[in-house]
Amino acid sequence: MTVDIALTTVVGNPKRLSRTLSTAEALTAAIGAELGAEPHPASIDLAELYLDGIEPPHDGFEHAVTRIAKGRVLIVGTPVYKASYTGLLKLFLDQLPPRALEGVLAVPVTIAASAEHRLLADLQLRPVLAELGASLPVPSLTLRESELAELPEHVGAWTEAHIPAIEAALALGRKPIGALA
Amino acid sequence: MTVDIALTTVVGNPKRLSRTLSTAEALTAAIGAELGAEPHPASIDLAELYLDGIEPPHDGFEHAVTRIAKGRVLIVGTPVYKASYTGLLKLFLDQLPPRALEGVLAVPVTIAASAEHRLLADLQLRPVLAELGASLPVPSLTLRESELAELPEHVGAWTEAHIPAIEAALALGRKPIGALA
Amino acid sequence: MTVDIALTTVVGNPKRLSRTLSTAEALTAAIGAELGAEPHPASIDLAELYLDGIEPPHDGFEHAVTRIAKGRVLIVGTPVYKASYTGLLKLFLDQLPPRALEGVLAVPVTIAASAEHRLLADLQLRPVLAELGASLPVPSLTLRESELAELPEHVGAWTEAHIPAIEAALALGRKPIGALA
Amino acid sequence: MTVDIALTTVVGNPKRLSRTLSTAEALTAAIGAELGAEPHPASIDLAELYLDGIEPPHDGFEHAVTRIAKGRVLIVGTPVYKASYTGLLKLFLDQLPPRALEGVLAVPVTIAASAEHRLLADLQLRPVLAELGASLPVPSLTLRESELAELPEHVGAWTEAHIPAIEAALALGRKPIGALA
């Protein structure tokens, strides 16, 4: 039996079909499987979304906003570029309406080339997602590129550790309408 | 009926009996009342704890560590000093064992003199508490000094917004023994 | 007499001809006047640069990179969006080569709608510019929108305070070739 | 010939005579030698300063504040504890008067046990020092413990890269009296 818990994946790597995308999708799949969620639709690959320019509104953008707003869980993937999340990801977040992530449980996934940069994107991203109203009840999945060879193990360990907290948070019920400012 | 959910309050204002202390205690009392928790014992006022020097072990420190480890919810109060949390608070956190807050749900309370500094201590504090293993499923209570005149309203609004998420997180049961690294 | 100190202005407001642009240009003009610099060319308005898509190389991008690399001083303007710098600005910075700002003295200019957010973009932006190799010897100009009515006063006060440090830093001579990693 | 450029070293490792202290002193000595500064007096080891309690005023604290205020360059050492600078260091900074570092050129030195934490203390410390009015014209020296075996090489490389900018900043003359707020 599957339950109606929509998971959405959004990825801010400027390269289409990036390893960030496949990594974020692996986490989405693992969370979805644990939650018994419906198979989720295609990820929002921002490299595709902004292919023809940065100015919404356009159909792809509106579609993405709708999917995120209807979802309960948002997996947000970014590589670590220049010691932070990517501008491409932030460009998309900037264009969301205020408090657009109210009632959405967000899980960042970051991938860094070096150990020194491993935590940097996450440090900057969590306050941005919180500003948008997202709840962030569990730690992010922060990986180095060299760890991607053992991705199933990392995703498995993360899922085992944090699925209970995600389930508890989701048990609160559908997100509130017109919730807290 | 009360349930056994120990709440602990720790305050890092170098002045004893500070407004930070009374503010943090007001939030602790409000959360405790909502949760039906047992009346909680006296707060850990770090200005008292370090009165005679900074070097543990000493009885007060050990007692504080034990109380925090046994608690489920930790309210952490700090004024915003020099654009961040206080050194006094961090001194105490530094002396805790690694992952000492594993299984503890932490709620920061910060008080700033100016609007510009309102969010700064919180930005720096949450990663530190996360490093100690705390879960931080709800936003912090960040106040300006000028808002303390309406403290009950602010505490009430915060509590109404975030108690459900706290209850959900606590419903996970007693914190795990030897939990995730 | 004018000296050959190229100043470059880059602005990451997604709206073309924004107040961020005019504010950053006002600071550029004031710094240039104090330094006796040559009249500087048009600003790099990223809202224009990415009008037709996010994928360089294209002529405008290459031209912008060349101008920045040849400049000595870079004024970097951004509004505070979602508690940080804009994604548009970061998108451009992401596409610069590693250490592209080596030898460039950078001065951030941020504009926030609220006092609470006044310092946030700057906090996140300075480490990113430092990662790119920029030197940041002076504080940023951080303004609230409500202060723009007195822009000349704010620019004047900032300039009076910080021009000496800028002059001292520039007196080091042309930036090194193949400088420190 | 030596010139009158007082360098001060302050170290926030709670262990007296720590490796943080010897590392910071090595950098102070190297900078002093390059600048032709007078031999500098003993470092301010905060582990000693707060041995008997955290409440100034007491003689050691007043003496430390005076030395820092009279100095031109302040080397600030801290290990990375719990993903940030130490509470001990911040406790001292908290007790300084507002803008106490106006006119002081500060150079942070941080030592981390792991690569992941290498940059974290620096990220949080620089805004605190800037809030106190310090100028921070050069990057910090951020080391991992495993790099201390080659300390002379790291100090040498840092010094070669950044002494020119320090000299340029110091050439501005004695720090202003009653300088900018």
Coordinates of C-alpha atoms in Angstrom, one line a residue, chain C residues 59-180:
Chain C
D59 CA 30.2 37.1 -25.8
G60 CA 28.7 39.1 -22.9
F61 CA 30.0 36.7 -20.3
E62 CA 33.5 36.6 -21.8
H63 CA 33.6 40.4 -21.9
A64 CA 32.5 40.6 -18.3
V65 CA 35.2 38.2 -17.1
T66 CA 37.9 40.1 -19.0
R67 CA 36.8 43.4 -17.5
I68 CA 36.8 42.0 -14.0
A69 CA 40.2 40.4 -14.5
K70 CA 41.7 43.6 -15.7
G71 CA 40.2 45.7 -13.0
R72 CA 41.7 46.5 -9.6
V73 CA 38.5 47.3 -7.7
L74 CA 35.2 45.4 -8.0
I75 CA 32.0 46.8 -6.6
V76 CA 29.6 43.9 -6.1
G77 CA 25.9 44.8 -5.6
T78 CA 23.1 42.6 -4.5
P79 CA 19.8 43.0 -2.8
V80 CA 19.1 40.7 0.2
Y81 CA 16.8 38.0 -1.1
K82 CA 15.6 35.1 1.1
A83 CA 18.1 36.0 3.7
S84 CA 21.2 36.1 1.5
Y85 CA 22.7 37.4 -1.7
T86 CA 20.8 36.7 -4.9
G87 CA 21.1 33.5 -6.9
L88 CA 21.7 35.6 -10.0
L89 CA 24.9 37.1 -8.5
K90 CA 26.1 33.7 -7.3
L91 CA 25.4 32.2 -10.7
F92 CA 27.8 34.6 -12.3
L93 CA 30.4 34.1 -9.6
D94 CA 30.1 30.3 -10.0
Q95 CA 30.9 30.6 -13.7
L96 CA 34.1 32.5 -13.1
P97 CA 37.4 30.5 -13.2
P98 CA 38.9 29.4 -9.9
R99 CA 40.7 32.3 -8.2
A100 CA 39.3 34.7 -10.8
L101 CA 39.3 37.5 -8.3
E102 CA 43.0 37.1 -7.3
G103 CA 44.4 40.6 -7.0
V104 CA 41.0 42.2 -7.1
L105 CA 39.8 44.4 -4.2
A106 CA 36.1 43.7 -3.7
V107 CA 33.6 45.9 -2.0
P108 CA 30.1 44.4 -1.5
V109 CA 27.0 46.6 -1.5
T110 CA 23.9 45.0 -0.1
I111 CA 20.4 46.4 0.1
A112 CA 17.8 44.9 2.5
A113 CA 14.1 45.5 2.9
S114 CA 14.2 44.9 6.6
A115 CA 16.7 45.7 9.4
E116 CA 16.8 42.1 10.4
H117 CA 18.1 41.1 7.0
R118 CA 20.6 44.0 6.7
L119 CA 23.7 42.0 7.4
L120 CA 22.8 38.6 6.1
A121 CA 23.8 38.8 2.4
D122 CA 27.1 40.3 3.4
L123 CA 27.8 37.5 5.9
Q124 CA 27.3 34.9 3.2
L125 CA 28.9 36.9 0.3
R126 CA 32.3 37.8 1.8
P127 CA 33.4 34.1 2.2
V128 CA 32.4 33.5 -1.4
L129 CA 34.4 36.4 -2.8
A130 CA 37.4 35.4 -0.6
E131 CA 37.1 31.9 -2.0
L132 CA 37.5 33.4 -5.5
G133 CA 40.7 35.1 -4.3
A134 CA 39.4 38.6 -3.8
S135 CA 40.9 40.8 -1.1
L136 CA 38.3 42.4 1.1
P137 CA 40.2 44.9 3.2
V138 CA 37.3 47.2 4.0
P139 CA 33.7 46.6 5.4
S140 CA 30.9 46.3 3.0
L141 CA 28.3 49.0 2.4
T142 CA 25.1 47.5 3.8
L143 CA 22.0 49.6 3.5
R144 CA 18.3 49.2 4.1
E145 CA 15.9 50.3 1.4
S146 CA 14.7 53.1 3.7
E147 CA 18.2 54.6 3.8
L148 CA 18.4 55.0 0.0
A149 CA 16.7 58.4 0.3
E150 CA 19.9 59.6 1.9
L151 CA 22.2 57.7 -0.3
P152 CA 24.8 60.5 -0.9
E153 CA 25.3 60.8 2.9
H154 CA 25.8 57.1 3.3
V155 CA 28.2 56.8 0.4
G156 CA 30.0 59.9 1.7
A157 CA 30.4 58.5 5.2
W158 CA 31.5 55.1 3.9
T159 CA 34.0 56.7 1.5
E160 CA 35.5 59.0 4.1
A161 CA 36.0 56.1 6.4
H162 CA 37.4 53.6 4.0
I163 CA 39.2 55.3 1.1
P164 CA 42.5 55.4 3.0
A165 CA 42.5 51.6 3.4
I166 CA 41.6 51.2 -0.2
E167 CA 44.4 53.5 -1.3
A168 CA 46.8 51.7 0.9
A169 CA 45.8 48.3 -0.5
L170 CA 46.0 49.5 -4.1
A171 CA 49.5 51.0 -3.5
L172 CA 50.7 47.4 -3.4
G173 CA 51.0 47.8 -7.2
R174 CA 49.5 45.8 -10.0
K175 CA 48.1 42.5 -8.9
P176 CA 50.5 39.6 -9.1
I177 CA 50.6 37.3 -12.1
G178 CA 50.1 33.7 -11.1
A179 CA 49.6 34.6 -7.5
L180 CA 49.0 32.5 -4.5

